């Protein structure tokens, strides 16, 4: 009986995986097919077959005339700079909690990690009021500050988990040789944690790039607003173009995260493996 159940489970596994793949590919197929449709020939409902090859025109309309280009550049700045800063700050915090002889390391761990436990929505009203009073509303600096603060806790969690796998004897030997904690951090721990740092950066790049809630709450200008927020307003700001232009814009804004994962997938997998041991 147990063998029969086991064989049935093994036979059902490929079917389940195939079903998940189909569920993922069907929306992607519809996105691509309808992004190819000329805006003037869109019939008002999704097409399952290719009706034209106007992808370049649709992208040009979304990029230049509808203003996606400025938001794309802003999001690229936010994702790269904020991701790097957040990973560096998280690595310093993880080093302090794991390596430095600070009192109550568990308390500091939970204090920093608690930033991932609360819903982001509870911070929106206070943030909006604070940004309005501090003249940070609708500024790139304002969004960069909140993105770094938002990205640090989860990056800290990943990096701290990997840092606990570094043998403490390395730190003890370096201290005996006269190295300072600053030198130990930059010369020993960071080089040993390249995979974890890379995985944390990919996570934070993707999170910042895909952000919508903070973008529509704390910005409104085209050159400040992140690309996902600009994409949601594309229909309202350029409604005459129709869904093909919006879908073409969605296709374009999905490229950076896809390329990042494809190029660094090996580093990402090594980092995740190291962080979950």
mmCIF file of C-alpha atoms in Angstrom:
data_model
loop_
_atom_site.group_PDB
_atom_site.id
_atom_site.type_symbol
_atom_site.label_atom_id
_atom_site.label_comp_id
_atom_site.label_asym_id
_atom_site.label_seq_id
_atom_site.Cartn_x
_atom_site.Cartn_y
_atom_site.Cartn_z
ATOM 1 C CA UNK A 1 0.000 0.000 0.000
ATOM 2 C CA UNK A 2 2.785 2.391 0.947
ATOM 3 C CA UNK A 3 4.638 1.586 -2.271
ATOM 4 C CA UNK A 4 1.534 2.291 -4.335
ATOM 5 C CA UNK A 5 1.059 5.640 -2.611
ATOM 6 C CA UNK A 6 4.732 6.437 -3.148
ATOM 7 C CA UNK A 7 4.527 5.577 -6.861
ATOM 8 C CA UNK A 8 1.381 7.673 -7.243
ATOM 9 C CA UNK A 9 3.080 10.629 -5.566
ATOM 10 C CA UNK A 10 6.116 10.284 -7.846
ATOM 11 C CA UNK A 11 3.878 10.119 -10.905
ATOM 12 C CA UNK A 12 1.852 13.156 -9.818
ATOM 13 C CA UNK A 13 4.906 15.325 -9.168
ATOM 14 C CA UNK A 14 5.779 15.946 -12.842
ATOM 15 C CA UNK A 15 2.130 16.738 -13.571
ATOM 16 C CA UNK A 16 2.045 19.277 -10.749
ATOM 17 C CA UNK A 17 5.246 20.925 -11.970
ATOM 18 C CA UNK A 18 3.945 20.986 -15.544
ATOM 19 C CA UNK A 19 0.702 22.582 -14.352
ATOM 20 C CA UNK A 20 2.631 25.305 -12.502
ATOM 21 C CA UNK A 21 4.720 25.981 -15.612
ATOM 22 C CA UNK A 22 1.586 26.304 -17.743
ATOM 23 C CA UNK A 23 -0.026 28.665 -15.229
ATOM 24 C CA UNK A 24 3.084 30.849 -15.417
ATOM 25 C CA UNK A 25 3.528 30.695 -19.195
ATOM 26 C CA UNK A 26 -0.072 31.461 -20.222
ATOM 27 C CA UNK A 27 -0.111 35.033 -18.784
ATOM 28 C CA UNK A 28 3.361 35.615 -20.228
ATOM 29 C CA UNK A 29 2.183 34.421 -23.640
ATOM 30 C CA UNK A 30 -0.835 36.734 -23.536
ATOM 31 C CA UNK A 31 1.382 39.626 -22.449
ATOM 32 C CA UNK A 32 3.756 39.174 -25.382
ATOM 33 C CA UNK A 33 1.055 38.515 -27.997
ATOM 34 C CA UNK A 34 -1.016 41.547 -27.037
ATOM 35 C CA UNK A 35 2.049 43.775 -26.688
ATOM 36 C CA UNK A 36 2.729 43.010 -30.367
ATOM 37 C CA UNK A 37 -0.737 44.207 -31.428
ATOM 38 C CA UNK A 38 -0.909 47.685 -33.017
ATOM 39 C CA UNK A 39 -2.723 50.007 -30.612
ATOM 40 C CA UNK A 40 -5.092 51.179 -33.332
ATOM 41 C CA UNK A 41 -6.147 47.596 -34.121
ATOM 42 C CA UNK A 42 -6.778 46.400 -30.578
ATOM 43 C CA UNK A 43 -10.273 44.903 -30.412
ATOM 44 C CA UNK A 44 -10.909 45.522 -26.725
ATOM 45 C CA UNK A 45 -10.302 41.961 -25.531
ATOM 46 C CA UNK A 46 -7.168 39.783 -25.238
ATOM 47 C CA UNK A 47 -5.943 38.192 -28.463
ATOM 48 C CA UNK A 48 -4.690 34.619 -28.376
ATOM 49 C CA UNK A 49 -2.997 34.880 -31.768
ATOM 50 C CA UNK A 50 -0.566 37.449 -33.119
ATOM 51 C CA UNK A 51 -2.433 40.296 -34.822
ATOM 52 C CA UNK A 52 0.559 42.373 -35.838
ATOM 53 C CA UNK A 53 4.161 43.308 -35.086
ATOM 54 C CA UNK A 54 3.995 46.767 -33.544
ATOM 55 C CA UNK A 55 6.062 46.032 -30.425
ATOM 56 C CA UNK A 56 8.698 48.651 -31.257
ATOM 57 C CA UNK A 57 6.052 51.325 -31.820
ATOM 58 C CA UNK A 58 4.260 50.436 -28.599
ATOM 59 C CA UNK A 59 7.508 50.538 -26.618
ATOM 60 C CA UNK A 60 8.424 53.892 -28.157
ATOM 61 C CA UNK A 61 5.010 55.298 -27.212
ATOM 62 C CA UNK A 62 5.303 54.027 -23.633
ATOM 63 C CA UNK A 63 8.946 55.097 -23.277
ATOM 64 C CA UNK A 64 8.881 58.585 -24.736
ATOM 65 C CA UNK A 65 5.364 59.912 -25.160
ATOM 66 C CA UNK A 66 3.946 58.354 -21.977
ATOM 67 C CA UNK A 67 7.054 59.048 -19.854
ATOM 68 C CA UNK A 68 8.144 55.562 -18.802
ATOM 69 C CA UNK A 69 11.748 56.372 -19.729
ATOM 70 C CA UNK A 70 12.324 58.889 -16.914
ATOM 71 C CA UNK A 71 10.797 56.566 -14.325
ATOM 72 C CA UNK A 72 12.854 53.659 -15.662
ATOM 73 C CA UNK A 73 16.070 55.611 -15.090
ATOM 74 C CA UNK A 74 14.912 56.653 -11.612
ATOM 75 C CA UNK A 75 14.085 53.056 -10.645
ATOM 76 C CA UNK A 76 17.455 51.855 -11.932
ATOM 77 C CA UNK A 77 19.141 54.422 -9.700
ATOM 78 C CA UNK A 78 17.028 53.433 -6.694
ATOM 79 C CA UNK A 79 17.477 49.695 -7.168
ATOM 80 C CA UNK A 80 21.257 49.767 -7.704
ATOM 81 C CA UNK A 81 22.292 52.410 -5.184
ATOM 82 C CA UNK A 82 19.779 51.526 -2.457
ATOM 83 C CA UNK A 83 20.423 47.816 -2.898
ATOM 84 C CA UNK A 84 24.186 48.272 -2.511
ATOM 85 C CA UNK A 85 23.892 50.634 0.472
ATOM 86 C CA UNK A 86 21.356 48.392 2.207
ATOM 87 C CA UNK A 87 23.557 45.303 1.758
ATOM 88 C CA UNK A 88 26.609 47.141 3.121
ATOM 89 C CA UNK A 89 24.698 48.446 6.155
ATOM 90 C CA UNK A 90 23.190 44.997 6.732
ATOM 91 C CA UNK A 91 26.635 43.384 6.544
ATOM 92 C CA UNK A 92 27.962 45.824 9.148
ATOM 93 C CA UNK A 93 24.987 45.126 11.412
ATOM 94 C CA UNK A 94 25.403 41.363 10.989
ATOM 95 C CA UNK A 95 29.120 41.650 11.802
ATOM 96 C CA UNK A 96 28.282 43.590 14.959
ATOM 97 C CA UNK A 97 25.694 41.045 16.097
ATOM 98 C CA UNK A 98 27.715 37.919 15.261
ATOM 99 C CA UNK A 99 31.359 38.901 15.752
ATOM 100 C CA UNK A 100 31.662 41.970 17.985
ATOM 101 C CA UNK A 101 31.459 41.413 21.745
ATOM 102 C CA UNK A 102 28.316 43.491 22.196
ATOM 103 C CA UNK A 103 25.839 42.844 25.021
ATOM 104 C CA UNK A 104 22.554 41.109 24.211
ATOM 105 C CA UNK A 105 23.215 40.174 20.557
ATOM 106 C CA UNK A 106 19.865 38.344 20.351
ATOM 107 C CA UNK A 107 18.066 41.547 21.313
ATOM 108 C CA UNK A 108 19.772 43.507 18.530
ATOM 109 C CA UNK A 109 19.065 40.734 16.041
ATOM 110 C CA UNK A 110 15.327 40.785 16.766
ATOM 111 C CA UNK A 111 15.252 44.573 16.862
ATOM 112 C CA UNK A 112 16.681 44.838 13.340
ATOM 113 C CA UNK A 113 14.843 41.812 11.944
ATOM 114 C CA UNK A 114 11.508 43.118 13.281
ATOM 115 C CA UNK A 115 11.525 45.539 10.343
ATOM 116 C CA UNK A 116 10.334 42.631 8.177
ATOM 117 C CA UNK A 117 7.512 41.633 10.537
ATOM 118 C CA UNK A 118 5.270 44.686 10.374
ATOM 119 C CA UNK A 119 3.053 45.459 7.361
ATOM 120 C CA UNK A 120 4.411 48.287 5.249
ATOM 121 C CA UNK A 121 0.990 49.946 5.176
ATOM 122 C CA UNK A 122 1.191 50.988 8.846
ATOM 123 C CA UNK A 123 4.140 53.257 8.048
ATOM 124 C CA UNK A 124 2.605 55.089 5.094
ATOM 125 C CA UNK A 125 0.654 57.786 6.951
ATOM 126 C CA UNK A 126 3.522 58.731 9.333
ATOM 127 C CA UNK A 127 5.999 58.651 6.451
ATOM 128 C CA UNK A 128 3.835 60.907 4.296
ATOM 129 C CA UNK A 129 3.482 63.455 7.090
ATOM 130 C CA UNK A 130 7.183 63.323 7.930
ATOM 131 C CA UNK A 131 8.230 63.697 4.311
ATOM 132 C CA UNK A 132 5.867 66.619 3.775
ATOM 133 C CA UNK A 133 7.258 68.426 6.834
ATOM 134 C CA UNK A 134 10.884 67.707 5.909
ATOM 135 C CA UNK A 135 10.478 68.679 2.216
ATOM 136 C CA UNK A 136 11.431 65.140 1.165
ATOM 137 C CA UNK A 137 8.136 64.369 -0.557
ATOM 138 C CA UNK A 138 8.514 63.832 -4.311
ATOM 139 C CA UNK A 139 12.316 63.824 -4.174
ATOM 140 C CA UNK A 140 14.745 61.117 -5.213
ATOM 141 C CA UNK A 141 16.648 61.499 -1.944
ATOM 142 C CA UNK A 142 13.466 60.856 0.024
ATOM 143 C CA UNK A 143 12.692 57.647 -1.840
ATOM 144 C CA UNK A 144 16.290 56.452 -1.588
ATOM 145 C CA UNK A 145 16.300 56.929 2.183
ATOM 146 C CA UNK A 146 13.123 54.937 2.704
ATOM 147 C CA UNK A 147 14.190 52.210 0.277
ATOM 148 C CA UNK A 148 17.467 51.687 2.145
ATOM 149 C CA UNK A 149 15.688 51.552 5.508
ATOM 150 C CA UNK A 150 13.111 49.143 4.075
ATOM 151 C CA UNK A 151 15.713 46.845 2.506
ATOM 152 C CA UNK A 152 18.124 46.525 5.442
ATOM 153 C CA UNK A 153 16.194 44.088 7.738
ATOM 154 C CA UNK A 154 15.794 41.237 5.242
ATOM 155 C CA UNK A 155 19.333 41.672 3.893
ATOM 156 C CA UNK A 156 20.558 41.606 7.495
ATOM 157 C CA UNK A 157 18.698 38.327 8.063
ATOM 158 C CA UNK A 158 20.326 36.644 5.040
ATOM 159 C CA UNK A 159 23.832 37.944 5.702
ATOM 160 C CA UNK A 160 23.713 37.240 9.433
ATOM 161 C CA UNK A 161 22.736 33.610 8.748
ATOM 162 C CA UNK A 162 25.753 33.126 6.501
ATOM 163 C CA UNK A 163 28.089 34.991 8.847
ATOM 164 C CA UNK A 164 27.311 32.513 11.619
ATOM 165 C CA UNK A 165 28.925 29.818 9.444
ATOM 166 C CA UNK A 166 32.302 31.596 9.450
ATOM 167 C CA UNK A 167 34.560 29.807 11.984
ATOM 168 C CA UNK A 168 35.190 32.067 15.015
ATOM 169 C CA UNK A 169 38.792 30.829 15.032
ATOM 170 C CA UNK A 170 39.464 33.114 12.039
ATOM 171 C CA UNK A 171 38.500 36.178 14.061
ATOM 172 C CA UNK A 172 40.469 34.998 17.093
ATOM 173 C CA UNK A 173 43.589 34.372 15.000
ATOM 174 C CA UNK A 174 43.308 37.795 13.362
ATOM 175 C CA UNK A 175 42.928 39.505 16.754
ATOM 176 C CA UNK A 176 46.015 37.706 18.054
ATOM 177 C CA UNK A 177 47.932 38.957 15.009
ATOM 178 C CA UNK A 178 46.916 42.515 15.921
ATOM 179 C CA UNK A 179 44.165 43.120 13.359
ATOM 180 C CA UNK A 180 41.377 45.513 14.293
ATOM 181 C CA UNK A 181 37.715 44.621 13.967
ATOM 182 C CA UNK A 182 37.486 47.039 11.034
ATOM 183 C CA UNK A 183 40.265 45.207 9.209
ATOM 184 C CA UNK A 184 38.713 41.838 10.061
ATOM 185 C CA UNK A 185 35.395 42.978 8.589
ATOM 186 C CA UNK A 186 36.815 44.285 5.318
ATOM 187 C CA UNK A 187 39.616 41.770 4.747
ATOM 188 C CA UNK A 188 38.181 38.513 6.121
ATOM 189 C CA UNK A 189 34.409 38.451 6.454
ATOM 190 C CA UNK A 190 33.346 40.381 3.359
ATOM 191 C CA UNK A 191 35.508 38.338 0.941
ATOM 192 C CA UNK A 192 34.226 35.108 2.501
ATOM 193 C CA UNK A 193 30.618 36.222 2.082
ATOM 194 C CA UNK A 194 30.541 37.275 -1.567
ATOM 195 C CA UNK A 195 27.801 34.764 -2.402
ATOM 196 C CA UNK A 196 25.562 35.859 0.487
ATOM 197 C CA UNK A 197 26.103 39.526 -0.281
ATOM 198 C CA UNK A 198 25.279 38.901 -3.937
ATOM 199 C CA UNK A 199 22.081 37.025 -3.091
ATOM 200 C CA UNK A 200 21.019 39.778 -0.687
ATOM 201 C CA UNK A 201 21.650 42.413 -3.368
ATOM 202 C CA UNK A 202 19.576 40.523 -5.935
ATOM 203 C CA UNK A 203 16.714 40.275 -3.452
ATOM 204 C CA UNK A 204 16.863 43.974 -2.597
ATOM 205 C CA UNK A 205 17.290 45.091 -6.209
ATOM 206 C CA UNK A 206 14.168 43.130 -7.126
ATOM 207 C CA UNK A 207 12.203 44.424 -4.132
ATOM 208 C CA UNK A 208 13.035 48.063 -4.838
ATOM 209 C CA UNK A 209 12.478 47.693 -8.582
ATOM 210 C CA UNK A 210 9.049 46.120 -8.065
ATOM 211 C CA UNK A 211 7.908 48.570 -5.402
ATOM 212 C CA UNK A 212 4.567 50.223 -6.032
ATOM 213 C CA UNK A 213 3.182 51.230 -2.639
ATOM 214 C CA UNK A 214 5.961 53.582 -1.530
ATOM 215 C CA UNK A 215 6.299 54.961 -5.047
ATOM 216 C CA UNK A 216 2.692 56.098 -5.374
ATOM 217 C CA UNK A 217 2.615 57.377 -1.773
ATOM 218 C CA UNK A 218 5.805 59.437 -1.643
ATOM 219 C CA UNK A 219 6.192 60.722 -5.215
ATOM 220 C CA UNK A 220 4.242 62.070 -8.162
ATOM 221 C CA UNK A 221 6.728 63.570 -10.670
ATOM 222 C CA UNK A 222 7.728 61.499 -13.683
ATOM 223 C CA UNK A 223 11.471 61.870 -13.068
ATOM 224 C CA UNK A 224 11.093 60.884 -9.384
ATOM 225 C CA UNK A 225 8.350 58.262 -9.453
ATOM 226 C CA UNK A 226 9.599 54.659 -9.739
ATOM 227 C CA UNK A 227 8.741 52.754 -12.877
ATOM 228 C CA UNK A 228 6.075 50.495 -11.360
ATOM 229 C CA UNK A 229 4.157 53.515 -10.097
ATOM 230 C CA UNK A 230 4.513 55.170 -13.502
ATOM 231 C CA UNK A 231 3.242 52.019 -15.172
ATOM 232 C CA UNK A 232 0.024 52.101 -13.135
ATOM 233 C CA UNK A 233 -0.637 55.671 -14.248
ATOM 234 C CA UNK A 234 0.208 54.977 -17.889
ATOM 235 C CA UNK A 235 -3.377 54.107 -18.779
ATOM 236 C CA UNK A 236 -4.719 57.287 -17.202
ATOM 237 C CA UNK A 237 -2.048 59.541 -18.648
ATOM 238 C CA UNK A 238 -2.111 58.041 -22.130
ATOM 239 C CA UNK A 239 -5.464 56.286 -22.301
ATOM 240 C CA UNK A 240 -5.862 56.681 -26.055
ATOM 241 C CA UNK A 241 -3.010 54.197 -26.641
ATOM 242 C CA UNK A 242 -4.928 51.273 -25.189
ATOM 243 C CA UNK A 243 -3.687 48.092 -23.510
ATOM 244 C CA UNK A 244 -0.976 47.182 -26.098
ATOM 245 C CA UNK A 245 1.119 50.189 -25.049
ATOM 246 C CA UNK A 246 0.638 49.372 -21.368
ATOM 247 C CA UNK A 247 1.600 45.736 -21.955
ATOM 248 C CA UNK A 248 4.654 46.773 -23.959
ATOM 249 C CA UNK A 249 5.686 48.990 -21.049
ATOM 250 C CA UNK A 250 5.193 46.085 -18.643
ATOM 251 C CA UNK A 251 7.346 43.894 -20.874
ATOM 252 C CA UNK A 252 10.155 46.458 -20.836
ATOM 253 C CA UNK A 253 10.154 47.027 -17.083
ATOM 254 C CA UNK A 254 10.390 43.278 -16.416
ATOM 255 C CA UNK A 255 13.682 42.986 -18.323
ATOM 256 C CA UNK A 256 16.188 44.281 -15.686
ATOM 257 C CA UNK A 257 15.215 41.843 -12.933
ATOM 258 C CA UNK A 258 15.080 38.964 -15.408
ATOM 259 C CA UNK A 259 18.552 39.770 -16.756
ATOM 260 C CA UNK A 260 19.955 40.199 -13.263
ATOM 261 C CA UNK A 261 18.763 36.759 -12.207
ATOM 262 C CA UNK A 262 19.867 35.035 -15.426
ATOM 263 C CA UNK A 263 23.354 36.552 -15.307
ATOM 264 C CA UNK A 264 23.942 35.960 -11.588
ATOM 265 C CA UNK A 265 21.808 32.862 -11.006
ATOM 266 C CA UNK A 266 24.816 30.814 -9.892
ATOM 267 C CA UNK A 267 25.829 33.421 -7.323
ATOM 268 C CA UNK A 268 22.224 33.711 -6.182
ATOM 269 C CA UNK A 269 21.831 29.968 -5.621
ATOM 270 C CA UNK A 270 25.144 29.735 -3.747
ATOM 271 C CA UNK A 271 24.173 32.659 -1.556
ATOM 272 C CA UNK A 272 20.757 31.228 -0.715
ATOM 273 C CA UNK A 273 22.312 27.834 0.075
ATOM 274 C CA UNK A 274 24.888 29.416 2.360
ATOM 275 C CA UNK A 275 22.284 31.565 4.119
ATOM 276 C CA UNK A 276 19.944 28.647 4.893
ATOM 277 C CA UNK A 277 22.412 26.179 6.339
#
